[in-house]
PDB file of C-alpha atoms in Angstrom:
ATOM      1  CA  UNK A  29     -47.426 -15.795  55.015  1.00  0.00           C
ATOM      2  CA  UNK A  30     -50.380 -17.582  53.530  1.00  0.00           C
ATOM      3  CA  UNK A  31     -51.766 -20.935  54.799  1.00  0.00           C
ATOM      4  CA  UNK A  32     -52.259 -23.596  52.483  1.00  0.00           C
ATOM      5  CA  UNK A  33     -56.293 -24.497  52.433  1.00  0.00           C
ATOM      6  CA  UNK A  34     -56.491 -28.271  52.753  1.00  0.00           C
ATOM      7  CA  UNK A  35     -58.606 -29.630  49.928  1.00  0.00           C
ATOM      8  CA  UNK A  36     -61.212 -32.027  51.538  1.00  0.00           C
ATOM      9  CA  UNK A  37     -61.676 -35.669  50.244  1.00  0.00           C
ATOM     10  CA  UNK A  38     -64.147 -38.322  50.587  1.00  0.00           C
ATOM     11  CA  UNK A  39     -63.088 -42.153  51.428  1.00  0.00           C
ATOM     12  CA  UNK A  40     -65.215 -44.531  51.403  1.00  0.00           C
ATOM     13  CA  UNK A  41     -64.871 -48.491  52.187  1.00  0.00           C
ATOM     14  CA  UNK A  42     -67.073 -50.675  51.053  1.00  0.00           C
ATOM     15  CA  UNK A  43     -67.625 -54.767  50.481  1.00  0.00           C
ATOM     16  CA  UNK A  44     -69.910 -56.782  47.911  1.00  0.00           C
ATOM     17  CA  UNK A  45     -69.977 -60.443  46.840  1.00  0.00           C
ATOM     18  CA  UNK A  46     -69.180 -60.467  42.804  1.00  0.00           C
ATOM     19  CA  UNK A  47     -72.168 -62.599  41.138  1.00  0.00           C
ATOM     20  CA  UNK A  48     -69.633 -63.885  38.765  1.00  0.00           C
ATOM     21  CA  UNK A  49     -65.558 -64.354  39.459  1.00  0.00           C
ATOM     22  CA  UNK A  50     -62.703 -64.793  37.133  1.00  0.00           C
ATOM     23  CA  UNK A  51     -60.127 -63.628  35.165  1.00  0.00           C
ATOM     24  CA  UNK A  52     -62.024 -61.501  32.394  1.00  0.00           C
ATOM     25  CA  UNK A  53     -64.493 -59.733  35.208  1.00  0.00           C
ATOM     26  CA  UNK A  54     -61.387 -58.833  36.953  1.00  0.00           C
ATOM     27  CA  UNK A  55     -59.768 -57.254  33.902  1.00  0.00           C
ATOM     28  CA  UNK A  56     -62.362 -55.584  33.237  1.00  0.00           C
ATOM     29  CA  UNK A  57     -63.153 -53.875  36.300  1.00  0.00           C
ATOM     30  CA  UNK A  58     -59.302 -52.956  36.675  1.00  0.00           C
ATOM     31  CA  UNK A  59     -58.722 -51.888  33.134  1.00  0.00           C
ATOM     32  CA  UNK A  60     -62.884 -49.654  33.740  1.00  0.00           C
ATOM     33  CA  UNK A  61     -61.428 -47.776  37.324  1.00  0.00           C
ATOM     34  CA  UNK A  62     -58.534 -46.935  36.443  1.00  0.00           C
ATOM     35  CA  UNK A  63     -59.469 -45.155  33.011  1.00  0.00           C
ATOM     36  CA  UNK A  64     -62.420 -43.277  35.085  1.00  0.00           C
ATOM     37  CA  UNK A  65     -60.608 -43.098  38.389  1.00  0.00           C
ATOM     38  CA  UNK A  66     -57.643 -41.308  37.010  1.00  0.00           C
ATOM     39  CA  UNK A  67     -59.960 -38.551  35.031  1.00  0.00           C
ATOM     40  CA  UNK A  68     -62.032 -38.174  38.303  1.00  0.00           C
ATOM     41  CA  UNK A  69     -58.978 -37.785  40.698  1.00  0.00           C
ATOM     42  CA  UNK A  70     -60.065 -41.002  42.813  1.00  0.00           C
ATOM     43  CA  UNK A  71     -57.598 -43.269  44.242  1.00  0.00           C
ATOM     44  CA  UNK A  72     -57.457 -46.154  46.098  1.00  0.00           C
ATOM     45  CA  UNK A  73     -57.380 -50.063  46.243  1.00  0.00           C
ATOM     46  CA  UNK A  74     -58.904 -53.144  45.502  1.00  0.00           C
ATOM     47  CA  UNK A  75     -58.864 -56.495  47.210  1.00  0.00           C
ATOM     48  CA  UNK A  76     -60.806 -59.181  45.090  1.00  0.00           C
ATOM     49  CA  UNK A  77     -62.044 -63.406  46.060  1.00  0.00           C
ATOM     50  CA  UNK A  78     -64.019 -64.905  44.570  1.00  0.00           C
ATOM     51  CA  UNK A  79     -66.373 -64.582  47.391  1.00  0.00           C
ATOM     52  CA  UNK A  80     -65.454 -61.061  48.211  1.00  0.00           C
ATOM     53  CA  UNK A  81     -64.821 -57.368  47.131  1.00  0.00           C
ATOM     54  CA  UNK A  82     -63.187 -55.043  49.510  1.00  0.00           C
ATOM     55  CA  UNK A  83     -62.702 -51.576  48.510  1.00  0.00           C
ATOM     56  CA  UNK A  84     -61.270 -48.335  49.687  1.00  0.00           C
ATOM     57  CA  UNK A  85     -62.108 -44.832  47.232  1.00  0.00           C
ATOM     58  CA  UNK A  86     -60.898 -41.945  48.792  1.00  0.00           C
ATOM     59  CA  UNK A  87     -60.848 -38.421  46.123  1.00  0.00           C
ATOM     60  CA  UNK A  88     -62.709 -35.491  45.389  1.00  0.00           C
ATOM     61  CA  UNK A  89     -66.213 -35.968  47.746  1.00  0.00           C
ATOM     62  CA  UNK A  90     -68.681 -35.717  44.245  1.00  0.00           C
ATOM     63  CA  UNK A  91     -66.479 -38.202  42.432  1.00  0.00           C
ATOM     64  CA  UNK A  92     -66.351 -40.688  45.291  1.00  0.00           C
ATOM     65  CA  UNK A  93     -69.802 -40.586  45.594  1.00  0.00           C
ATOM     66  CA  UNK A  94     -70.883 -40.822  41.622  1.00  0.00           C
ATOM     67  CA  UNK A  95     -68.378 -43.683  41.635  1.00  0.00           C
ATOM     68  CA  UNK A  96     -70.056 -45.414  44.463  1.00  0.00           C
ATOM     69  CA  UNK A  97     -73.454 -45.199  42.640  1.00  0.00           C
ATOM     70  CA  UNK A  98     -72.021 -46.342  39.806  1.00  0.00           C
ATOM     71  CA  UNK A  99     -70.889 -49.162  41.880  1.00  0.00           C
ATOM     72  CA  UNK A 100     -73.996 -49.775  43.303  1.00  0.00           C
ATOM     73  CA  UNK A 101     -76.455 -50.664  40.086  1.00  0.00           C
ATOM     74  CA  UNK A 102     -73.329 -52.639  38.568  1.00  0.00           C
ATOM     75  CA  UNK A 103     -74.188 -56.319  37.636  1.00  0.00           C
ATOM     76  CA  UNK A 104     -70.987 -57.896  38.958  1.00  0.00           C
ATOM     77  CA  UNK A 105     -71.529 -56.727  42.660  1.00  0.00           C
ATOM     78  CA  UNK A 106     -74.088 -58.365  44.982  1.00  0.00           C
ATOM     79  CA  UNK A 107     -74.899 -57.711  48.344  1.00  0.00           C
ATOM     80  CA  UNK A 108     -73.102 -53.948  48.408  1.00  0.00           C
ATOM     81  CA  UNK A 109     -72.474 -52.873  52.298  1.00  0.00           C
ATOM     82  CA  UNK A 110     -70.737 -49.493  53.096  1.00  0.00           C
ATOM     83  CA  UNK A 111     -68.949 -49.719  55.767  1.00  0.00           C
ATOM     84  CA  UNK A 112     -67.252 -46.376  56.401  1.00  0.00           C
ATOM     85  CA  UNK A 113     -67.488 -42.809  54.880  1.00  0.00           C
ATOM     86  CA  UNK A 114     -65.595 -40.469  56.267  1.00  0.00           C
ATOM     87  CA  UNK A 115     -64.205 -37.053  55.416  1.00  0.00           C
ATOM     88  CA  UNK A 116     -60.333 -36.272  55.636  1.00  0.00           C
ATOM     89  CA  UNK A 117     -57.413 -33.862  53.897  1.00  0.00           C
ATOM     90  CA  UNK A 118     -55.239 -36.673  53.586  1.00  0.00           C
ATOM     91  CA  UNK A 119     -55.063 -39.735  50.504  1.00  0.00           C
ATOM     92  CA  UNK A 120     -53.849 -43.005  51.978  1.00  0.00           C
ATOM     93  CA  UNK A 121     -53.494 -44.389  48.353  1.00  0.00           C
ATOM     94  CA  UNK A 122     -52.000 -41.478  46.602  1.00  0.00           C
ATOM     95  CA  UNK A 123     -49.812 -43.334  44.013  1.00  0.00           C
ATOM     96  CA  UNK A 124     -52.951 -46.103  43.560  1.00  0.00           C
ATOM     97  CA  UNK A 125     -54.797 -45.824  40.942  1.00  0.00           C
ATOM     98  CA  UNK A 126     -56.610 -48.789  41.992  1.00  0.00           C
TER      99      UNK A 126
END
């Protein structure tokens, strides 16, 4: 009998501070990851303050990681921090698109 190979995935956690906060900037981003995040196989979730972004990718390793630089020179985040990257088999947000 054959063994299914486990596919391995990236997740990544991260927190910024958004240079601007409201309604528009939040529609935006949503409306942004989930059109690229569903084409790159990424999942995960978003927690948004206005003093505070918390996020959790977790997909394909080269995806997570062109997201996060993507991330990472966009205007709306200050302060960027990773805080864990990990490899695993297993999605925690499989039905999240974000």
């Amino acid at each position: 009998m054959r063994t299914k190979k486990k596919i391995e995935l990236k997740n990544l956690i991260y927190v910024s501070k958004p240079s601007t906060f409201d309604d528009k900037i939040i529609e935006d981003i949503l409306s942004c990851s989930r059109e690229n995040n569903v084409s790159s196989g990424i999942t995960g979730a978003l927690i948004c303050r206005s003093d505070l972004y918390f996020q959790f990718l977790e997909g394909p390793i080269e995806s997570v990681q062109k997201t996060f630089e993507r991330i990472k020179v966009d205007r709306r985040h200050t302060e960027i921090q990773k805080l864990k990257d990990d490899i695993t088999t297993r999605r925690l947000f499989a039905s999240w698109a974000m």
